[in-house]
Amino acid sequence: MTRIDDTFARLKAEGKKAFVAYVMAGDPDYATSLEIVKALPRAGVDIIELGMPFTDPMADGETIQLAGQRALEGGQTLDKTLQIARELRKEDDKTPIVMMGYYNPIYSRGVDTFLAQAKEAGIDGLIIVDLPPEEDDELCIPAQAAGLNFIRLATPTTDVKRLPKVLQNTSGFVYYVSITGITGAAEAQAADVAPEVARIKSQTDLPVIVGFGIKTPEAAQSIAAIADGCVVGSAIVSQIGAGKPVAEIAAFVKGLADGAHRA
């Protein structure tokens, strides 16, 4: 059992859906980013997705791309991203942390070295968007052997034939991408998402969390109601990009978390 498994078990016992928040590590700078990450659990966030800034993102829309650029220009590194997790763990040993990003920085570091460092830093899972199931031997299987969940994305274009392959070796939860396209590009619609979530849940016992295109407490509530929870990223990152104070960002996040928890 990982912290992710424990969190979903607790939420199920409480009759609540999960609220997952994404922020880019090091955005707008290391100190502010750390302060924001520490504020997330207090704002009601059940699972933190910590973005690893990368120079050549593929699935990210403009909002997340700019956040990555701000972080890199501010000197953010993979070591500093792991340090954010270590600092959070000094005061919070329960909230799961999932690192989300691309394989290149991990490959450059060396898989075994990275996994050992991630485990030591208190990381619970990985979402690596550019590694398909055909490449499971690269990172997925070693990560699971190291005690980290490997979370896979399913999308509107993941058809009946492809879905079993996507679900193979996935653990923690399944991340359903609610729209076709990049982050922050369109709004998720519960009526469109519901049958897709049901289709995935018919093939796995894992929780299904829906992300992309959720921007308001009302949307968080409607999407969480037809899944096991929801993820909000771009809407939060937009607040950070606008230079809002940490307290204001935390209040915005709390509104989203409250929406998901009302589902």
PDB file of C-alpha atoms in Angstrom:
ATOM      1  CA  MET A   1       0.000   0.000   0.000  1.00  0.00           C
ATOM      2  CA  THR A   2       1.312   3.414  -0.994  1.00  0.00           C
ATOM      3  CA  ARG A   3       0.180   6.813   0.274  1.00  0.00           C
ATOM      4  CA  ILE A   4      -1.934   7.006  -2.893  1.00  0.00           C
ATOM      5  CA  ASP A   5      -3.695   3.736  -2.073  1.00  0.00           C
ATOM      6  CA  ASP A   6      -4.199   4.849   1.532  1.00  0.00           C
ATOM      7  CA  THR A   7      -5.655   8.188   0.406  1.00  0.00           C
ATOM      8  CA  PHE A   8      -8.233   6.604  -1.883  1.00  0.00           C
ATOM      9  CA  ALA A   9      -9.175   4.060   0.793  1.00  0.00           C
ATOM     10  CA  ARG A  10      -9.708   6.882   3.307  1.00  0.00           C
ATOM     11  CA  LEU A  11     -11.742   8.981   0.879  1.00  0.00           C
ATOM     12  CA  LYS A  12     -13.911   5.996  -0.035  1.00  0.00           C
ATOM     13  CA  ALA A  13     -14.587   5.325   3.647  1.00  0.00           C
ATOM     14  CA  GLU A  14     -15.567   8.980   4.052  1.00  0.00           C
ATOM     15  CA  GLY A  15     -17.770   8.903   0.948  1.00  0.00           C
ATOM     16  CA  LYS A  16     -15.705  11.637  -0.706  1.00  0.00           C
ATOM     17  CA  LYS A  17     -14.116  12.151  -4.093  1.00  0.00           C
ATOM     18  CA  ALA A  18     -10.446  13.058  -4.523  1.00  0.00           C
ATOM     19  CA  PHE A  19      -9.163  16.482  -5.405  1.00  0.00           C
ATOM     20  CA  VAL A  20      -5.784  16.508  -7.134  1.00  0.00           C
ATOM     21  CA  ALA A  21      -3.858  19.733  -7.739  1.00  0.00           C
ATOM     22  CA  TYR A  22      -1.041  20.241 -10.247  1.00  0.00           C
ATOM     23  CA  VAL A  23       1.631  22.903  -9.867  1.00  0.00           C
ATOM     24  CA  MET A  24       4.913  23.353 -11.697  1.00  0.00           C
ATOM     25  CA  ALA A  25       7.889  22.922  -9.379  1.00  0.00           C
ATOM     26  CA  GLY A  26       9.912  26.126  -9.162  1.00  0.00           C
ATOM     27  CA  ASP A  27       7.197  28.408 -10.550  1.00  0.00           C
ATOM     28  CA  PRO A  28       7.589  31.360 -10.228  1.00  0.00           C
ATOM     29  CA  ASP A  29      10.700  30.682  -8.105  1.00  0.00           C
ATOM     30  CA  TYR A  30      11.857  27.983  -5.703  1.00  0.00           C
ATOM     31  CA  ALA A  31      10.875  29.709  -2.447  1.00  0.00           C
ATOM     32  CA  THR A  32       7.392  30.717  -3.603  1.00  0.00           C
ATOM     33  CA  SER A  33       6.807  27.310  -5.169  1.00  0.00           C
ATOM     34  CA  LEU A  34       7.691  25.571  -1.914  1.00  0.00           C
ATOM     35  CA  GLU A  35       5.333  27.869  -0.015  1.00  0.00           C
ATOM     36  CA  ILE A  36       2.519  27.054  -2.474  1.00  0.00           C
ATOM     37  CA  VAL A  37       3.136  23.303  -2.262  1.00  0.00           C
ATOM     38  CA  LYS A  38       3.047  23.425   1.541  1.00  0.00           C
ATOM     39  CA  ALA A  39      -0.250  25.340   1.379  1.00  0.00           C
ATOM     40  CA  LEU A  40      -1.980  22.780  -0.868  1.00  0.00           C
ATOM     41  CA  PRO A  41      -2.837  20.117   1.760  1.00  0.00           C
ATOM     42  CA  ARG A  42      -4.173  22.822   4.083  1.00  0.00           C
ATOM     43  CA  ALA A  43      -6.407  23.985   1.214  1.00  0.00           C
ATOM     44  CA  GLY A  44      -7.957  20.533   0.935  1.00  0.00           C
ATOM     45  CA  VAL A  45      -5.781  18.951  -1.743  1.00  0.00           C
ATOM     46  CA  ASP A  46      -5.741  15.147  -1.447  1.00  0.00           C
ATOM     47  CA  ILE A  47      -2.916  14.434  -3.917  1.00  0.00           C
ATOM     48  CA  ILE A  48      -0.248  16.817  -5.215  1.00  0.00           C
ATOM     49  CA  GLU A  49       1.000  16.574  -8.787  1.00  0.00           C
ATOM     50  CA  LEU A  50       4.411  18.208  -8.962  1.00  0.00           C
ATOM     51  CA  GLY A  51       5.412  19.163 -12.481  1.00  0.00           C
ATOM     52  CA  MET A  52       9.013  18.646 -13.574  1.00  0.00           C
ATOM     53  CA  PRO A  53       9.927  21.619 -15.780  1.00  0.00           C
ATOM     54  CA  PHE A  54      11.190  20.541 -19.186  1.00  0.00           C
ATOM     55  CA  THR A  55      12.287  22.485 -22.250  1.00  0.00           C
ATOM     56  CA  ASP A  56      10.235  20.544 -24.817  1.00  0.00           C
ATOM     57  CA  PRO A  57       6.787  19.660 -23.430  1.00  0.00           C
ATOM     58  CA  MET A  58       4.267  17.941 -25.704  1.00  0.00           C
ATOM     59  CA  ALA A  59       0.943  17.645 -23.879  1.00  0.00           C
ATOM     60  CA  ASP A  60       1.068  21.032 -22.181  1.00  0.00           C
ATOM     61  CA  GLY A  61      -0.837  24.096 -23.307  1.00  0.00           C
ATOM     62  CA  GLU A  62       0.485  27.629 -23.130  1.00  0.00           C
ATOM     63  CA  THR A  63      -0.220  28.106 -19.413  1.00  0.00           C
ATOM     64  CA  ILE A  64       1.838  25.101 -18.317  1.00  0.00           C
ATOM     65  CA  GLN A  65       4.536  25.756 -20.928  1.00  0.00           C
ATOM     66  CA  LEU A  66       5.038  29.278 -19.597  1.00  0.00           C
ATOM     67  CA  ALA A  67       5.169  27.948 -16.045  1.00  0.00           C
ATOM     68  CA  GLY A  68       7.921  25.553 -17.063  1.00  0.00           C
ATOM     69  CA  GLN A  69       9.830  28.376 -18.732  1.00  0.00           C
ATOM     70  CA  ARG A  70       9.513  30.578 -15.637  1.00  0.00           C
ATOM     71  CA  ALA A  71      10.762  27.733 -13.457  1.00  0.00           C
ATOM     72  CA  LEU A  72      13.741  26.935 -15.683  1.00  0.00           C
ATOM     73  CA  GLU A  73      14.666  30.603 -16.003  1.00  0.00           C
ATOM     74  CA  GLY A  74      14.529  30.810 -12.215  1.00  0.00           C
ATOM     75  CA  GLY A  75      17.089  28.029 -11.926  1.00  0.00           C
ATOM     76  CA  GLN A  76      14.795  25.095 -11.148  1.00  0.00           C
ATOM     77  CA  THR A  77      16.445  21.682 -11.526  1.00  0.00           C
ATOM     78  CA  LEU A  78      15.441  18.085 -10.937  1.00  0.00           C
ATOM     79  CA  ASP A  79      17.376  18.170  -7.646  1.00  0.00           C
ATOM     80  CA  LYS A  80      15.422  21.236  -6.519  1.00  0.00           C
ATOM     81  CA  THR A  81      12.150  19.559  -7.476  1.00  0.00           C
ATOM     82  CA  LEU A  82      13.030  16.572  -5.296  1.00  0.00           C
ATOM     83  CA  GLN A  83      14.015  19.010  -2.533  1.00  0.00           C
ATOM     84  CA  ILE A  84      10.515  20.527  -2.589  1.00  0.00           C
ATOM     85  CA  ALA A  85       9.149  17.057  -1.834  1.00  0.00           C
ATOM     86  CA  ARG A  86      11.670  16.574   0.988  1.00  0.00           C
ATOM     87  CA  GLU A  87      10.702  19.895   2.544  1.00  0.00           C
ATOM     88  CA  LEU A  88       6.991  19.051   2.414  1.00  0.00           C
ATOM     89  CA  ARG A  89       7.670  15.674   4.015  1.00  0.00           C
ATOM     90  CA  LYS A  90       9.185  17.412   7.056  1.00  0.00           C
ATOM     91  CA  GLU A  91       5.686  18.583   7.986  1.00  0.00           C
ATOM     92  CA  ASP A  92       3.358  16.284   6.034  1.00  0.00           C
ATOM     93  CA  ASP A  93       3.906  12.556   5.801  1.00  0.00           C
ATOM     94  CA  LYS A  94       0.444  11.689   4.470  1.00  0.00           C
ATOM     95  CA  THR A  95      -0.319  13.720   1.341  1.00  0.00           C
ATOM     96  CA  PRO A  96       0.782  11.767  -1.750  1.00  0.00           C
ATOM     97  CA  ILE A  97       3.143  13.485  -4.181  1.00  0.00           C
ATOM     98  CA  VAL A  98       3.135  12.451  -7.835  1.00  0.00           C
ATOM     99  CA  MET A  99       5.863  13.770 -10.122  1.00  0.00           C
ATOM    100  CA  MET A 100       4.517  14.552 -13.584  1.00  0.00           C
ATOM    101  CA  GLY A 101       6.529  15.283 -16.667  1.00  0.00           C
ATOM    102  CA  TYR A 102       8.688  13.790 -19.380  1.00  0.00           C
ATOM    103  CA  TYR A 103      11.217  10.996 -19.541  1.00  0.00           C
ATOM    104  CA  ASN A 104      14.275  12.916 -20.735  1.00  0.00           C
ATOM    105  CA  PRO A 105      15.355  14.379 -17.357  1.00  0.00           C
ATOM    106  CA  ILE A 106      14.936  10.956 -15.733  1.00  0.00           C
ATOM    107  CA  TYR A 107      16.823   9.187 -18.515  1.00  0.00           C
ATOM    108  CA  SER A 108      19.625  11.744 -18.256  1.00  0.00           C
ATOM    109  CA  ARG A 109      19.862  11.204 -14.506  1.00  0.00           C
ATOM    110  CA  GLY A 110      19.756   7.430 -14.837  1.00  0.00           C
ATOM    111  CA  VAL A 111      16.619   5.463 -13.956  1.00  0.00           C
ATOM    112  CA  ASP A 112      18.016   3.625 -10.926  1.00  0.00           C
ATOM    113  CA  THR A 113      19.557   6.780  -9.474  1.00  0.00           C
ATOM    114  CA  PHE A 114      16.383   8.789 -10.052  1.00  0.00           C
ATOM    115  CA  LEU A 115      14.104   6.165  -8.507  1.00  0.00           C
ATOM    116  CA  ALA A 116      16.296   5.879  -5.415  1.00  0.00           C
ATOM    117  CA  GLN A 117      16.325   9.672  -5.020  1.00  0.00           C
ATOM    118  CA  ALA A 118      12.573   9.975  -5.613  1.00  0.00           C
ATOM    119  CA  LYS A 119      11.790   7.297  -3.046  1.00  0.00           C
ATOM    120  CA  GLU A 120      14.110   8.920  -0.504  1.00  0.00           C
ATOM    121  CA  ALA A 121      12.491  12.320  -1.136  1.00  0.00           C
ATOM    122  CA  GLY A 122       9.030  10.969  -0.378  1.00  0.00           C
ATOM    123  CA  ILE A 123       7.635  10.725  -3.913  1.00  0.00           C
ATOM    124  CA  ASP A 124       4.748   8.264  -4.263  1.00  0.00           C
ATOM    125  CA  GLY A 125       4.074   8.022  -7.978  1.00  0.00           C
ATOM    126  CA  LEU A 126       5.041   9.069 -11.486  1.00  0.00           C
ATOM    127  CA  ILE A 127       3.092  10.298 -14.503  1.00  0.00           C
ATOM    128  CA  ILE A 128       5.460  10.303 -17.476  1.00  0.00           C
ATOM    129  CA  VAL A 129       3.400  11.326 -20.467  1.00  0.00           C
ATOM    130  CA  ASP A 130       5.794  10.390 -23.273  1.00  0.00           C
ATOM    131  CA  LEU A 131       6.427   6.759 -22.282  1.00  0.00           C
ATOM    132  CA  PRO A 132       3.830   4.417 -23.839  1.00  0.00           C
ATOM    133  CA  PRO A 133       3.111   0.933 -22.429  1.00  0.00           C
ATOM    134  CA  GLU A 134       5.417  -0.562 -25.046  1.00  0.00           C
ATOM    135  CA  GLU A 135       8.296   1.045 -23.123  1.00  0.00           C
ATOM    136  CA  ASP A 136       7.319  -0.309 -19.680  1.00  0.00           C
ATOM    137  CA  ASP A 137      10.725  -1.909 -19.170  1.00  0.00           C
ATOM    138  CA  GLU A 138      12.329   1.552 -19.335  1.00  0.00           C
ATOM    139  CA  LEU A 139      10.747   3.048 -16.220  1.00  0.00           C
ATOM    140  CA  CYS A 140       7.301   1.701 -15.323  1.00  0.00           C
ATOM    141  CA  ILE A 141       8.354  -1.743 -14.129  1.00  0.00           C
ATOM    142  CA  PRO A 142      11.505  -0.499 -12.317  1.00  0.00           C
ATOM    143  CA  ALA A 143       9.384   2.222 -10.636  1.00  0.00           C
ATOM    144  CA  GLN A 144       6.843  -0.290  -9.378  1.00  0.00           C
ATOM    145  CA  ALA A 145       9.659  -2.512  -8.120  1.00  0.00           C
ATOM    146  CA  ALA A 146      10.987   0.510  -6.192  1.00  0.00           C
ATOM    147  CA  GLY A 147       7.594   1.012  -4.545  1.00  0.00           C
ATOM    148  CA  LEU A 148       6.346   3.897  -6.676  1.00  0.00           C
ATOM    149  CA  ASN A 149       2.987   3.927  -8.432  1.00  0.00           C
ATOM    150  CA  PHE A 150       3.123   4.389 -12.193  1.00  0.00           C
ATOM    151  CA  ILE A 151       0.028   6.265 -13.329  1.00  0.00           C
ATOM    152  CA  ARG A 152      -1.070   6.121 -16.927  1.00  0.00           C
ATOM    153  CA  LEU A 153      -3.122   8.498 -19.029  1.00  0.00           C
ATOM    154  CA  ALA A 154      -6.195   7.319 -20.939  1.00  0.00           C
ATOM    155  CA  THR A 155      -7.738   9.694 -23.486  1.00  0.00           C
ATOM    156  CA  PRO A 156     -10.848  10.018 -25.658  1.00  0.00           C
ATOM    157  CA  THR A 157      -8.846   8.327 -28.423  1.00  0.00           C
ATOM    158  CA  THR A 158      -7.919   5.297 -26.276  1.00  0.00           C
ATOM    159  CA  ASP A 159     -10.164   2.767 -27.995  1.00  0.00           C
ATOM    160  CA  VAL A 160     -11.426  -0.631 -26.830  1.00  0.00           C
ATOM    161  CA  LYS A 161      -8.448  -2.405 -28.362  1.00  0.00           C
ATOM    162  CA  ARG A 162      -5.871  -0.067 -26.792  1.00  0.00           C
ATOM    163  CA  LEU A 163      -7.351   0.311 -23.299  1.00  0.00           C
ATOM    164  CA  PRO A 164      -6.182  -3.062 -21.870  1.00  0.00           C
ATOM    165  CA  LYS A 165      -2.625  -2.242 -22.939  1.00  0.00           C
ATOM    166  CA  VAL A 166      -2.842   1.170 -21.227  1.00  0.00           C
ATOM    167  CA  LEU A 167      -4.168  -0.379 -18.020  1.00  0.00           C
ATOM    168  CA  GLN A 168      -1.495  -3.072 -17.925  1.00  0.00           C
ATOM    169  CA  ASN A 169       1.096  -2.302 -15.204  1.00  0.00           C
ATOM    170  CA  THR A 170      -0.772   0.881 -14.203  1.00  0.00           C
ATOM    171  CA  SER A 171      -1.173   1.448 -10.465  1.00  0.00           C
ATOM    172  CA  GLY A 172      -2.356   4.133  -8.047  1.00  0.00           C
ATOM    173  CA  PHE A 173      -5.047   5.526 -10.307  1.00  0.00           C
ATOM    174  CA  VAL A 174      -5.913   6.029 -13.960  1.00  0.00           C
ATOM    175  CA  TYR A 175      -5.752   9.618 -15.206  1.00  0.00           C
ATOM    176  CA  TYR A 176      -8.480  10.182 -17.787  1.00  0.00           C
ATOM    177  CA  VAL A 177      -7.803  13.134 -20.087  1.00  0.00           C
ATOM    178  CA  SER A 178     -11.247  14.649 -20.618  1.00  0.00           C
ATOM    179  CA  ILE A 179     -10.581  16.438 -23.896  1.00  0.00           C
ATOM    180  CA  THR A 180      -8.702  15.792 -27.120  1.00  0.00           C
ATOM    181  CA  GLY A 181      -5.801  18.215 -27.149  1.00  0.00           C
ATOM    182  CA  ILE A 182      -3.511  20.053 -24.784  1.00  0.00           C
ATOM    183  CA  THR A 183      -3.948  21.235 -21.211  1.00  0.00           C
ATOM    184  CA  GLY A 184      -6.124  24.277 -20.615  1.00  0.00           C
ATOM    185  CA  ALA A 185      -7.503  24.318 -24.165  1.00  0.00           C
ATOM    186  CA  ALA A 186     -11.179  23.504 -23.606  1.00  0.00           C
ATOM    187  CA  GLU A 187     -13.679  22.851 -20.839  1.00  0.00           C
ATOM    188  CA  ALA A 188     -14.487  19.334 -19.693  1.00  0.00           C
ATOM    189  CA  GLN A 189     -18.141  18.314 -19.988  1.00  0.00           C
ATOM    190  CA  ALA A 190     -19.483  15.753 -17.519  1.00  0.00           C
ATOM    191  CA  ALA A 191     -21.984  14.386 -20.049  1.00  0.00           C
ATOM    192  CA  ASP A 192     -19.152  13.555 -22.454  1.00  0.00           C
ATOM    193  CA  VAL A 193     -16.823  12.219 -19.776  1.00  0.00           C
ATOM    194  CA  ALA A 194     -19.257   9.973 -17.865  1.00  0.00           C
ATOM    195  CA  PRO A 195     -19.533   7.143 -20.427  1.00  0.00           C
ATOM    196  CA  GLU A 196     -15.758   7.123 -20.920  1.00  0.00           C
ATOM    197  CA  VAL A 197     -15.142   6.849 -17.176  1.00  0.00           C
ATOM    198  CA  ALA A 198     -17.678   4.015 -16.985  1.00  0.00           C
ATOM    199  CA  ARG A 199     -15.896   2.246 -19.851  1.00  0.00           C
ATOM    200  CA  ILE A 200     -12.538   2.461 -18.058  1.00  0.00           C
ATOM    201  CA  LYS A 201     -14.014   1.400 -14.714  1.00  0.00           C
ATOM    202  CA  SER A 202     -15.493  -1.696 -16.368  1.00  0.00           C
ATOM    203  CA  GLN A 203     -11.908  -2.755 -17.163  1.00  0.00           C
ATOM    204  CA  THR A 204     -10.110  -1.921 -13.888  1.00  0.00           C
ATOM    205  CA  ASP A 205     -10.609  -1.650 -10.133  1.00  0.00           C
ATOM    206  CA  LEU A 206      -8.294   1.364  -9.982  1.00  0.00           C
ATOM    207  CA  PRO A 207      -9.748   4.796  -9.192  1.00  0.00           C
ATOM    208  CA  VAL A 208     -10.320   6.965 -12.265  1.00  0.00           C
ATOM    209  CA  ILE A 209      -9.423  10.640 -11.907  1.00  0.00           C
ATOM    210  CA  VAL A 210     -10.389  13.135 -14.611  1.00  0.00           C
ATOM    211  CA  GLY A 211      -8.187  16.042 -15.653  1.00  0.00           C
ATOM    212  CA  PHE A 212      -7.805  18.745 -18.352  1.00  0.00           C
ATOM    213  CA  GLY A 213     -10.378  21.490 -18.799  1.00  0.00           C
ATOM    214  CA  ILE A 214     -11.594  21.895 -15.189  1.00  0.00           C
ATOM    215  CA  LYS A 215     -11.469  25.534 -14.148  1.00  0.00           C
ATOM    216  CA  THR A 216     -14.174  26.244 -11.549  1.00  0.00           C
ATOM    217  CA  PRO A 217     -15.546  24.748  -8.301  1.00  0.00           C
ATOM    218  CA  GLU A 218     -18.748  23.916 -10.181  1.00  0.00           C
ATOM    219  CA  ALA A 219     -16.829  22.038 -12.882  1.00  0.00           C
ATOM    220  CA  ALA A 220     -14.769  20.239 -10.227  1.00  0.00           C
ATOM    221  CA  GLN A 221     -17.990  19.112  -8.566  1.00  0.00           C
ATOM    222  CA  SER A 222     -19.692  17.937 -11.765  1.00  0.00           C
ATOM    223  CA  ILE A 223     -16.648  16.039 -13.027  1.00  0.00           C
ATOM    224  CA  ALA A 224     -15.770  14.498  -9.647  1.00  0.00           C
ATOM    225  CA  ALA A 225     -19.389  13.321  -9.365  1.00  0.00           C
ATOM    226  CA  ILE A 226     -19.010  10.989 -12.352  1.00  0.00           C
ATOM    227  CA  ALA A 227     -15.493   9.755 -11.474  1.00  0.00           C
ATOM    228  CA  ASP A 228     -13.403   9.076  -8.375  1.00  0.00           C
ATOM    229  CA  GLY A 229     -12.123  12.642  -8.364  1.00  0.00           C
ATOM    230  CA  CYS A 230     -10.664  15.356 -10.539  1.00  0.00           C
ATOM    231  CA  VAL A 231      -7.395  17.141 -11.303  1.00  0.00           C
ATOM    232  CA  VAL A 232      -6.980  20.880 -11.758  1.00  0.00           C
ATOM    233  CA  GLY A 233      -3.738  22.249 -13.164  1.00  0.00           C
ATOM    234  CA  SER A 234      -3.893  25.130 -15.648  1.00  0.00           C
ATOM    235  CA  ALA A 235      -6.437  27.128 -13.639  1.00  0.00           C
ATOM    236  CA  ILE A 236      -4.173  27.030 -10.569  1.00  0.00           C
ATOM    237  CA  VAL A 237      -1.019  27.693 -12.582  1.00  0.00           C
ATOM    238  CA  SER A 238      -2.751  30.714 -14.140  1.00  0.00           C
ATOM    239  CA  GLN A 239      -3.175  32.175 -10.658  1.00  0.00           C
ATOM    240  CA  ILE A 240       0.523  31.627  -9.983  1.00  0.00           C
ATOM    241  CA  GLY A 241       1.462  33.122 -13.358  1.00  0.00           C
ATOM    242  CA  ALA A 242      -0.605  36.204 -12.577  1.00  0.00           C
ATOM    243  CA  GLY A 243       1.560  36.806  -9.509  1.00  0.00           C
ATOM    244  CA  LYS A 244      -1.225  36.326  -6.961  1.00  0.00           C
ATOM    245  CA  PRO A 245      -0.163  36.093  -3.286  1.00  0.00           C
ATOM    246  CA  VAL A 246       0.161  32.568  -1.911  1.00  0.00           C
ATOM    247  CA  ALA A 247      -2.812  33.083   0.424  1.00  0.00           C
ATOM    248  CA  GLU A 248      -4.991  34.051  -2.549  1.00  0.00           C
ATOM    249  CA  ILE A 249      -3.804  31.044  -4.561  1.00  0.00           C
ATOM    250  CA  ALA A 250      -4.557  28.780  -1.591  1.00  0.00           C
ATOM    251  CA  ALA A 251      -8.063  30.263  -1.271  1.00  0.00           C
ATOM    252  CA  PHE A 252      -8.663  29.621  -4.989  1.00  0.00           C
ATOM    253  CA  VAL A 253      -7.494  26.019  -4.571  1.00  0.00           C
ATOM    254  CA  LYS A 254      -9.722  25.557  -1.528  1.00  0.00           C
ATOM    255  CA  GLY A 255     -12.743  26.583  -3.574  1.00  0.00           C
ATOM    256  CA  LEU A 256     -11.897  23.928  -6.172  1.00  0.00           C
ATOM    257  CA  ALA A 257     -11.242  21.278  -3.504  1.00  0.00           C
ATOM    258  CA  ASP A 258     -14.512  22.082  -1.774  1.00  0.00           C
ATOM    259  CA  GLY A 259     -16.293  21.697  -5.102  1.00  0.00           C
ATOM    260  CA  ALA A 260     -14.798  18.251  -5.691  1.00  0.00           C
ATOM    261  CA  HIS A 261     -15.522  17.175  -2.126  1.00  0.00           C
ATOM    262  CA  ARG A 262     -19.202  18.165  -2.522  1.00  0.00           C
ATOM    263  CA  ALA A 263     -19.587  15.684  -5.384  1.00  0.00           C
TER     264      ALA A 263
END
